[in-house]
Amino acid sequence: MDVSGSVVNDDRMKELKAFDDMKVGVKGLVDAGMVKIPKIFVRPPTELAEELNCRRTQIQVPVIDLSGIQRGDRRKEIVDEVKIASEKWGFFQVVNHGIPLSVLDEMIDGIRMFNEQDLEVKKQFYTRDLMRKVKFNTNYDLYKSRTANWRDSLIISLLASDHLDPNELPPTCREAAMDYIKDVRKLGDTLFELLSEALGLKPDHLRSMECANGCSLACHYYPACPEPEVTLGIPAHSDPGILTILLQNQISGLQVLHENQWVDVLPIPGGLVVNIGDLLQMISNSKYTSNVHRVLVNSVEPRISVACFFSGPVTAPKLYGPIKELISEENPPLYRDVLLNEYIAKFYSRGLDDKFGLEHYKL
Ligand code: OGA
Ligand code: NI
């Protein structure tokens, strides 16, 4: 790199470090009355121009009504809908999923209260310590990404152990999070059954592979932004794990790339967004699609979302690859097997805007 380049990089590093050291996140900047967003958040003009080539459209990701799921005839229809959505979109929304509206609303309110509480209290949770089960920070990939993103997150990780002591959670969202985690994991079990059946496998196939075992929650807060057109809440990416269940407040911003068009995933009251992750694309031998999505920010209201990532037993050297039952002479394996712990370490060694994907694992 030339001298001027490294000076620019040094300056950027200093800015990132100064921002991180304040421990106030993006919301802290907004609260301090900032009207022009700092350089570290501004995306390069080339990236912004590229986006203009992708049109925005009014079509919607499929919405699947899960009521009557235990009735044989209805279940078959639901499995068919899940199959089509997982193949063509990699995204769908579910309604009548069994999680009470009060549990969803309280989770969103809890995350709002956590983020909007006194800064000095919130700062106590600020850390990048990988060993901590519960941590608050901004941009988990702050030092690795090319551009910082307009978002703060509370991360709750159940990857290393299933047990969560409620006292580790911030009081502002403690009860709400305990209730939500219990219910969302149950819904995860149901979805893994449907996804197994839609692959023509026994209902417990994906669960018996421990797909539902490791989960973590990323509770995002995207503050209103004075210059929403030059930055992003989350850059275009696909989720690295197996399956994601996403709760969003009634503020839109999430978009999925479908046939080279950005499609808004509009919030439905009581609905949850479900999307296929890279590992599920891999183990389904590309029957299912892990799709690219991103989050735009707006200048009016904060967006709040809670992503529950099911990633499998990622702390173990467990081998994952295309499911044997899906492989035949006509359907040869498209991916090589991977060790989950190595895979996830590789993911965390990069920024989210550094397209990771499955390319390295293709045969
Ligand atoms: C994610 C994600 C979307 C959202 O956390 O991976 O895509 O709406 N979140 O917050
Ligand atoms: Ni995502």
XYZ file of C-alpha atoms in Angstrom, residues 47-287:
241
model
C -21.000 1.028 -3.745
C -23.840 3.510 -3.571
C -23.946 3.797 -7.378
C -23.982 0.005 -7.835
C -27.186 -0.176 -5.858
C -29.028 1.950 -8.371
C -28.832 -0.986 -10.759
C -31.056 -3.020 -8.457
C -34.658 -1.966 -8.773
C -37.066 -1.926 -5.869
C -40.279 -3.791 -6.287
C -43.589 -4.225 -4.540
C -43.746 -8.039 -4.591
C -43.709 -9.710 -1.172
C -41.899 -12.667 0.345
C -44.315 -15.570 0.973
C -46.414 -15.440 4.156
C -47.167 -18.862 5.652
C -50.025 -19.378 8.101
C -49.012 -22.108 10.551
C -52.460 -22.619 12.078
C -53.755 -26.179 11.875
C -50.217 -27.521 11.624
C -51.109 -30.722 13.499
C -53.954 -31.565 11.075
C -52.674 -33.977 8.440
C -54.185 -32.297 5.370
C -53.230 -28.793 6.472
C -49.720 -29.866 7.464
C -49.076 -31.165 3.982
C -50.054 -27.791 2.520
C -47.806 -25.974 4.984
C -44.873 -28.273 4.157
C -45.405 -27.527 0.450
C -45.438 -23.787 1.100
C -42.267 -24.038 3.199
C -40.606 -26.044 0.433
C -41.397 -23.531 -2.313
C -40.426 -20.516 -0.181
C -37.151 -22.128 0.975
C -36.201 -23.102 -2.567
C -37.172 -19.931 -4.409
C -36.698 -17.197 -1.830
C -34.808 -18.547 1.140
C -37.114 -16.191 3.042
C -40.683 -16.313 4.312
C -42.811 -14.869 7.082
C -44.880 -16.961 9.473
C -48.122 -15.996 11.217
C -50.156 -17.960 13.790
C -46.868 -19.523 14.864
C -47.913 -20.007 18.477
C -45.818 -17.283 20.130
C -48.234 -14.898 21.902
C -48.253 -11.320 20.648
C -47.531 -10.145 24.202
C -44.233 -12.076 24.224
C -43.192 -10.462 20.911
C -44.227 -6.961 22.011
C -42.480 -7.264 25.361
C -39.274 -8.409 23.691
C -39.269 -5.372 21.372
C -40.105 -3.086 24.314
C -37.346 -4.657 26.414
C -34.764 -4.035 23.701
C -36.029 -0.488 23.256
C -35.771 0.173 27.002
C -32.283 -1.319 27.129
C -31.059 0.959 24.351
C -32.879 4.068 25.517
C -31.881 3.841 29.185
C -29.273 5.961 30.927
C -25.998 5.784 29.018
C -23.894 5.170 32.111
C -25.892 2.032 32.930
C -25.849 0.771 29.349
C -22.081 1.301 29.109
C -21.552 -1.345 31.795
C -22.646 -3.996 29.302
C -20.356 -2.723 26.534
C -17.683 -5.286 25.628
C -16.117 -7.184 22.719
C -15.108 -10.077 24.962
C -15.884 -13.248 23.006
C -16.302 -15.263 26.185
C -19.168 -13.178 27.516
C -22.622 -14.712 27.031
C -24.373 -11.361 27.111
C -22.770 -8.286 25.639
C -23.666 -4.917 24.216
C -21.617 -3.300 21.479
C -21.859 -1.632 18.129
C -20.821 -3.387 14.888
C -19.411 -6.760 16.012
C -17.057 -6.435 12.999
C -16.161 -2.754 13.580
C -12.416 -3.242 12.975
C -12.801 -5.656 10.054
C -15.498 -4.168 7.842
C -14.775 -1.550 5.177
C -17.569 0.726 6.377
C -19.156 0.879 9.825
C -22.911 0.352 10.027
C -25.657 2.323 11.682
C -26.562 -0.167 14.372
C -25.983 -1.165 18.008
C -26.575 -4.717 19.237
C -27.162 -6.659 22.404
C -25.861 -10.178 21.810
C -27.101 -13.125 23.867
C -25.138 -16.276 23.084
C -26.251 -19.791 23.967
C -23.635 -21.315 21.679
C -21.277 -22.685 24.324
C -23.967 -23.808 26.765
C -27.731 -24.026 26.707
C -28.123 -22.627 30.151
C -28.693 -18.918 30.660
C -28.736 -17.413 34.126
C -31.379 -14.640 33.991
C -29.102 -12.495 36.164
C -26.651 -12.225 33.279
C -29.281 -10.322 31.283
C -29.833 -6.571 31.679
C -32.803 -5.921 34.014
C -34.536 -3.826 31.318
C -35.155 -6.870 29.111
C -34.517 -9.798 31.481
C -37.986 -11.298 31.760
C -38.954 -10.502 28.186
C -35.827 -12.166 26.824
C -36.195 -15.309 28.974
C -39.798 -15.726 27.730
C -38.945 -14.981 24.118
C -35.959 -17.341 24.036
C -38.068 -20.214 25.390
C -40.790 -19.654 22.781
C -38.548 -18.969 19.802
C -36.615 -22.183 20.419
C -39.871 -24.114 20.419
C -40.795 -22.491 17.119
C -37.324 -23.411 15.852
C -38.084 -27.078 16.597
C -41.338 -26.830 14.630
C -39.633 -25.172 11.674
C -36.852 -27.781 11.604
C -39.551 -30.463 11.413
C -41.274 -28.726 8.505
C -37.968 -28.107 6.747
C -37.009 -31.782 7.159
C -40.351 -32.963 5.772
C -40.081 -30.530 2.856
C -36.781 -32.221 1.948
C -38.564 -35.590 1.946
C -36.848 -36.607 5.207
C -38.247 -37.792 8.551
C -39.555 -34.886 10.670
C -36.744 -35.238 13.215
C -33.899 -35.439 10.675
C -32.500 -31.899 11.022
C -32.982 -31.908 14.777
C -31.188 -35.228 15.124
C -28.240 -33.560 13.350
C -28.283 -31.025 16.227
C -29.372 -28.179 13.928
C -31.529 -26.712 16.696
C -28.806 -26.944 19.335
C -26.614 -23.842 19.260
C -28.453 -20.545 19.134
C -27.672 -16.909 19.690
C -29.729 -13.742 19.632
C -28.643 -10.478 18.060
C -30.976 -7.761 19.315
C -30.411 -4.809 16.999
C -31.230 -1.145 17.491
C -30.940 1.068 14.409
C -31.262 4.698 15.576
C -32.920 7.258 13.309
C -30.158 8.554 11.053
C -29.641 12.154 9.849
C -28.216 10.953 6.478
C -29.859 7.589 5.796
C -28.985 7.502 2.080
C -25.205 7.253 2.541
C -25.039 4.445 5.098
C -26.644 1.099 5.950
C -27.921 -0.689 9.037
C -26.496 -4.007 7.811
C -24.699 -4.448 4.479
C -25.797 -7.083 1.955
C -24.955 -10.508 3.392
C -26.321 -13.998 3.813
C -26.548 -15.516 7.302
C -23.733 -17.991 7.936
C -25.642 -20.403 10.184
C -28.501 -22.819 9.607
C -31.716 -20.915 10.195
C -32.707 -17.438 11.371
C -35.988 -16.374 12.985
C -36.315 -12.594 12.999
C -38.655 -10.436 15.038
C -38.959 -6.843 13.806
C -40.845 -3.820 15.095
C -43.272 -2.108 12.733
C -40.526 -0.051 11.044
C -39.428 -1.390 7.677
C -35.837 -1.475 6.439
C -35.085 -5.143 5.835
C -34.731 -6.034 2.152
C -34.024 -9.312 0.408
C -32.451 -9.627 -3.031
C -34.810 -11.580 -5.270
C -34.133 -11.869 -9.001
C -31.786 -8.885 -8.778
C -34.410 -6.672 -7.166
C -34.475 -5.487 -3.574
C -37.759 -6.593 -2.034
C -38.924 -4.919 1.210
C -39.779 -7.449 3.906
C -42.656 -5.419 5.316
C -43.430 -5.970 9.003
C -46.693 -7.839 9.675
C -48.159 -7.396 13.183
C -47.485 -10.658 15.027
C -45.444 -12.058 12.137
C -41.903 -13.439 12.228
C -39.414 -13.588 9.369
C -37.667 -16.904 8.726
C -34.620 -17.287 6.506
C -32.360 -20.087 5.393
C -28.662 -19.742 6.326
C -25.564 -20.790 4.371
C -25.124 -24.006 6.364
C -28.656 -25.135 5.542
C -28.065 -24.399 1.866
C -24.985 -26.593 2.173
C -26.517 -29.539 4.064
C -29.591 -29.471 1.794
C -27.137 -29.686 -1.125
C -28.502 -26.401 -2.538
C -32.150 -27.529 -2.449
